[in-house]
XYZ file of C-alpha atoms in Angstrom:
392
model
C -137.934 22.352 8.319
C -135.782 19.443 9.242
C -136.704 16.083 7.611
C -135.852 12.823 9.557
C -135.866 9.501 8.077
C -137.017 7.132 10.794
C -135.811 3.618 11.426
C -138.738 2.074 9.870
C -138.171 3.982 6.728
C -134.491 3.065 6.570
C -134.849 -0.409 5.735
C -134.059 -0.101 2.043
C -130.845 1.745 2.810
C -128.443 -1.163 2.437
C -125.582 1.005 1.386
C -125.571 2.946 4.748
C -124.843 0.204 7.502
C -121.947 1.187 9.792
C -119.632 -1.875 10.472
C -118.890 -2.560 14.148
C -115.386 -3.952 13.845
C -115.646 -5.452 17.421
C -118.481 -7.722 16.652
C -118.585 -8.374 13.040
C -122.408 -7.350 12.829
C -123.878 -4.443 11.034
C -126.103 -1.691 12.303
C -128.532 0.754 10.442
C -128.017 4.217 11.534
C -131.010 5.950 12.865
C -130.400 9.134 10.951
C -129.679 9.516 7.237
C -128.835 12.912 5.429
C -130.855 13.854 2.404
C -134.610 14.306 1.867
C -135.380 11.957 -1.405
C -138.430 10.005 -0.924
C -138.789 10.959 2.739
C -142.250 11.960 4.157
C -141.875 15.388 5.681
C -142.859 15.697 9.365
C -146.570 16.730 10.125
C -146.978 20.484 10.468
C -147.544 21.826 14.058
C -151.267 22.056 14.519
C -152.967 25.178 16.059
C -154.739 24.699 19.266
C -155.847 26.681 22.365
C -153.151 26.164 25.026
C -155.013 25.321 28.263
C -152.042 24.834 30.559
C -149.339 27.147 31.456
C -146.010 25.280 31.765
C -143.538 27.109 33.904
C -139.779 27.144 33.005
C -137.824 26.849 36.182
C -134.526 27.070 34.805
C -132.504 26.375 31.672
C -128.570 25.693 31.309
C -126.350 24.703 28.872
C -124.475 21.384 29.258
C -122.047 21.904 26.384
C -121.936 20.287 22.933
C -124.881 18.088 23.514
C -125.170 15.046 21.276
C -126.312 16.362 17.881
C -123.180 15.835 15.910
C -122.604 12.124 16.688
C -126.334 11.210 16.816
C -126.183 9.372 20.031
C -128.975 9.711 22.439
C -127.570 10.976 25.678
C -130.242 11.290 28.535
C -130.555 13.159 31.666
C -130.413 11.532 35.079
C -131.207 12.529 38.669
C -130.425 11.704 42.273
C -129.848 13.335 45.747
C -131.553 16.548 44.667
C -128.949 16.789 41.627
C -129.677 16.475 37.921
C -126.866 15.192 35.756
C -126.173 15.330 31.927
C -123.241 14.619 29.629
C -122.089 15.910 26.141
C -120.707 14.001 23.309
C -117.108 15.553 23.770
C -116.775 14.028 27.385
C -118.221 16.809 29.616
C -120.292 15.663 32.546
C -122.139 18.321 34.656
C -124.315 18.246 37.754
C -126.764 21.012 38.608
C -129.105 21.636 41.715
C -132.378 20.166 40.663
C -134.404 22.879 42.424
C -132.360 26.051 41.295
C -130.347 24.885 38.325
C -127.087 26.135 40.066
C -124.067 24.348 38.767
C -122.543 21.996 41.402
C -119.691 20.226 39.522
C -118.264 20.082 36.039
C -115.870 17.281 34.800
C -114.389 16.837 31.493
C -113.414 13.368 30.836
C -112.199 14.060 27.265
C -113.813 11.031 26.051
C -116.376 10.398 23.365
C -119.349 9.700 25.562
C -122.178 7.862 23.661
C -124.193 6.492 26.748
C -125.660 7.784 29.762
C -125.418 9.234 32.381
C -126.934 6.601 34.616
C -126.842 6.703 38.470
C -126.626 4.488 41.521
C -124.550 3.776 44.549
C -123.282 7.264 44.800
C -122.036 7.375 41.175
C -122.655 8.949 38.012
C -122.079 6.328 35.076
C -121.090 7.097 31.349
C -120.039 4.956 28.590
C -118.046 5.797 25.499
C -118.074 4.845 21.859
C -114.523 3.309 22.289
C -115.858 0.749 24.953
C -115.084 2.228 28.374
C -117.206 2.949 31.310
C -116.331 5.932 33.579
C -117.652 6.155 37.129
C -117.758 9.641 38.622
C -118.506 10.469 42.242
C -122.028 11.998 42.409
C -121.006 14.532 45.185
C -118.180 16.095 43.399
C -117.424 14.686 39.987
C -114.308 13.204 40.619
C -113.538 9.960 38.503
C -113.690 7.058 40.768
C -112.573 4.519 38.111
C -112.533 3.809 34.506
C -113.340 0.078 33.060
C -112.940 -1.481 29.586
C -115.856 -3.359 28.178
C -116.232 -5.354 24.872
C -117.708 -2.633 22.659
C -119.394 0.805 22.473
C -121.887 1.741 25.139
C -124.964 3.345 23.792
C -127.404 3.224 26.726
C -127.290 4.475 30.230
C -125.390 2.214 32.887
C -127.026 1.606 36.072
C -125.874 0.656 39.541
C -127.406 -1.011 42.550
C -126.359 -3.652 45.323
C -122.617 -2.862 44.741
C -122.761 -3.705 41.065
C -122.881 -1.299 37.924
C -124.775 -3.100 34.954
C -123.688 -2.120 31.682
C -125.118 -3.169 28.153
C -122.793 -3.034 25.296
C -123.413 -2.991 21.573
C -122.252 -6.464 20.835
C -124.932 -8.107 22.698
C -123.205 -8.350 26.296
C -124.432 -7.296 29.806
C -121.644 -6.537 32.135
C -121.666 -6.465 35.876
C -118.842 -4.134 37.233
C -117.808 -3.748 41.151
C -118.914 -0.125 41.909
C -115.837 0.183 44.143
C -113.220 -0.193 41.482
C -114.694 -1.159 38.131
C -113.451 -4.696 38.290
C -115.403 -7.193 36.162
C -117.879 -9.298 38.321
C -119.816 -11.197 35.539
C -120.770 -11.163 31.934
C -124.119 -12.217 30.290
C -123.849 -12.710 26.493
C -126.423 -12.983 23.842
C -125.849 -13.793 20.184
C -126.253 -10.566 18.156
C -128.276 -10.790 14.805
C -126.411 -10.150 11.555
C -128.182 -6.826 11.283
C -129.430 -4.536 14.002
C -130.515 -1.058 14.415
C -128.029 1.433 16.059
C -128.986 1.569 19.615
C -129.396 -0.707 22.553
C -131.806 -1.121 25.506
C -130.718 0.328 28.853
C -130.834 -2.097 31.801
C -133.583 -1.638 34.532
C -132.493 -2.673 38.000
C -135.566 -3.826 40.118
C -136.050 -6.063 43.020
C -132.426 -7.475 42.639
C -132.785 -8.056 39.125
C -131.285 -6.442 35.959
C -133.890 -6.474 33.176
C -132.719 -5.602 29.710
C -133.979 -6.141 25.935
C -131.859 -7.674 23.123
C -131.493 -7.289 19.492
C -133.071 -10.644 18.998
C -136.416 -9.824 20.498
C -135.868 -11.218 23.767
C -136.201 -9.706 27.217
C -133.885 -11.193 30.032
C -133.806 -10.817 33.701
C -130.548 -11.594 35.404
C -129.487 -11.481 39.013
C -127.587 -8.191 39.732
C -125.108 -9.896 42.183
C -123.893 -12.557 39.979
C -125.460 -12.321 36.465
C -127.194 -15.608 36.662
C -130.356 -15.821 34.433
C -133.616 -15.514 36.181
C -135.732 -15.760 33.040
C -135.483 -15.168 29.286
C -138.525 -14.410 27.457
C -139.146 -14.041 23.790
C -141.132 -11.022 23.019
C -141.083 -10.903 19.345
C -140.142 -13.454 16.669
C -138.212 -12.533 13.679
C -140.513 -12.592 10.414
C -139.679 -12.453 6.779
C -137.005 -13.726 4.435
C -134.365 -11.016 4.639
C -132.235 -9.773 7.372
C -133.940 -6.208 7.184
C -137.422 -7.917 7.450
C -136.249 -9.892 10.467
C -135.239 -6.971 12.645
C -136.955 -7.311 16.052
C -134.643 -5.138 18.134
C -135.581 -4.115 21.719
C -133.699 -0.762 21.818
C -135.880 1.147 24.258
C -135.934 0.787 27.994
C -138.259 -1.741 29.626
C -140.643 -0.248 32.016
C -141.609 -1.633 35.324
C -144.991 -0.976 37.049
C -145.965 -3.094 40.031
C -145.267 -6.729 39.271
C -145.241 -6.206 35.598
C -142.640 -5.397 32.945
C -143.639 -3.538 29.654
C -141.479 -3.726 26.647
C -141.661 -2.676 22.980
C -139.848 -4.085 19.899
C -139.203 -2.835 16.432
C -141.165 -4.442 13.841
C -142.703 -6.761 16.258
C -144.850 -6.181 19.642
C -145.593 -4.430 22.722
C -146.062 -6.853 25.606
C -146.484 -7.182 29.331
C -144.435 -9.595 31.086
C -144.772 -10.840 34.664
C -141.780 -9.594 36.709
C -141.189 -12.737 38.769
C -141.645 -15.541 36.214
C -140.964 -13.886 32.918
C -144.371 -15.131 31.640
C -146.037 -13.100 28.799
C -149.176 -11.612 30.054
C -150.280 -10.222 26.756
C -148.790 -9.138 23.293
C -149.946 -6.544 20.878
C -148.708 -6.048 17.268
C -147.082 -2.743 17.274
C -143.600 -1.504 16.209
C -141.708 1.028 18.273
C -138.161 2.069 18.369
C -138.563 5.269 20.441
C -140.018 3.555 23.482
C -142.598 3.427 26.100
C -143.775 4.967 29.388
C -146.065 3.764 31.939
C -148.082 4.915 35.111
C -150.784 3.513 37.316
C -153.311 4.166 34.687
C -152.022 3.268 31.290
C -149.147 2.166 28.989
C -147.960 5.038 26.725
C -146.395 4.060 23.296
C -144.563 6.091 20.471
C -144.819 3.847 17.298
C -142.628 3.959 14.318
C -145.181 6.388 12.702
C -144.814 8.785 15.492
C -148.322 7.990 16.681
C -148.735 8.271 20.377
C -150.846 5.617 22.059
C -152.433 4.901 25.504
C -153.101 1.281 26.129
C -154.961 -0.308 28.948
C -152.143 -1.958 31.009
C -154.252 -4.961 31.840
C -155.084 -6.208 28.228
C -153.552 -3.735 25.702
C -156.835 -2.193 24.692
C -156.478 1.160 22.951
C -157.546 3.938 25.118
C -156.641 6.655 22.697
C -154.226 7.706 19.808
C -152.768 10.964 18.909
C -151.908 10.925 15.070
C -151.052 14.604 14.520
C -147.249 14.394 15.248
C -146.683 11.824 12.547
C -142.994 11.807 11.366
C -141.882 14.326 13.737
C -139.328 12.003 15.332
C -140.644 11.863 18.559
C -139.130 10.580 21.918
C -140.678 7.907 24.256
C -143.808 9.452 26.071
C -143.502 10.091 29.917
C -146.498 10.452 32.225
C -146.248 13.779 34.377
C -149.388 14.446 36.427
C -152.450 14.753 34.427
C -150.278 14.991 31.133
C -148.333 12.762 28.717
C -145.209 14.471 27.294
C -142.937 13.724 24.292
C -140.269 15.707 22.642
C -139.503 15.734 18.907
C -136.732 16.195 16.325
C -137.330 19.970 15.953
C -137.048 20.668 19.745
C -140.560 21.014 20.652
C -142.200 19.565 23.704
C -145.785 18.439 23.291
C -148.123 18.118 26.165
C -151.283 16.069 25.925
C -154.090 15.287 28.259
C -153.704 12.012 29.762
C -157.311 11.349 29.742
C -157.768 11.540 25.806
C -154.320 12.602 24.260
C -155.503 16.184 23.244
C -152.965 18.730 23.130
C -152.931 21.293 25.992
C -149.400 23.012 25.624
C -146.351 23.196 23.473
C -142.892 24.673 24.112
C -139.700 24.999 22.089
C -136.693 23.763 24.196
C -133.660 23.239 21.728
C -133.579 24.108 18.069
C -131.263 21.017 17.402
C -134.303 18.645 18.608
C -134.834 16.396 21.413
C -133.955 12.793 21.347
C -134.039 11.619 25.002
C -137.341 11.140 26.710
C -138.133 13.766 29.400
C -137.266 12.893 32.997
C -139.758 13.085 35.761
C -138.612 13.744 39.270
C -141.346 14.631 41.942
C -143.137 17.420 40.422
C -140.470 18.569 38.029
C -140.013 17.506 34.279
C -136.380 17.665 33.070
C -135.681 17.845 29.338
C -132.244 17.517 27.629
C -131.916 18.610 24.082
C -129.568 17.596 21.350
C -127.963 21.098 21.404
C -126.908 20.670 24.934
C -129.815 22.613 26.603
C -131.082 21.253 29.942
C -134.421 22.612 31.129
C -136.468 22.143 34.148
C -140.178 22.637 33.818
C -143.383 22.553 36.106
C -146.939 22.329 35.231
C -150.047 22.761 37.693
């Protein structure tokens, strides 16, 4: 059985930070080899499966992301699903059948993406490049240089590709040619977790979390700030104790943005004004999901929570996946779904969090949250397995 030292258990590992030469700051890697003093993941519990999940198709994308420990995600658009591997391969498949549509080898170390928008598939590299491919045929439209590595999926809308970099910057690039239109810059703390929040584009705004615990909204067209809100305040005497990174993607539902921070809080923020509607103490590095009923959170113990969206009250908590290295939860029909470090996909009832199904997708593990498109759930494993699933 694999053992994983989660970000919350890494904080004493001072000998392990990786220096980012571009920024001068340090990051704590999410993964550490060895098993000393590490709590093993919870054993899989037995239960009677009550839901028959159908596998529509499975495909291999390539090398996956297991060797470099980046978190590559699936993306979808125009009845296609896209995925990339760490060695630079980007592939498109028919979302319904899984038939290959195109396969492009960029021969670059992809570390973030893919993201989509404006007819493009966008990926970022550990060398600070952004590559835009045509979603229709995989041809490279342009390559652009940014200030440091890209660890989250770029997004595009309104003629602008928005890219978050590891040194605290948000770039706006012209989707036609990759020319820089604007840059929004935040000061990066001395020490951060390895990872960045992917930007969410909504209602003409790019919304993104930063390593200082702030959630920011800027205008997509020109990068001008719309609002800047502190979600979590650093506490403690040491740089380790003061980590409040927002590394997971914010979630928008209606007129509210939901966000989670490491060693900080989960919060609801008004989309238009940036006013904090409520905060609740809870640490999350994996991330959140939301639907019309509830906010779902994977905390740093790998407990899965359902919270009332209006006031953060607990609806239920699933504790039997402790230490299994969970992804952010997603809402799919009547279920909440998470992946884990051993490659299992866990299905829970949305009503009460009880298990209803479990599948093994990729023995190298699952790090990216599943992607829901219509009535299909797509899962991308670290070993390069891309699967399309459907539940009744």
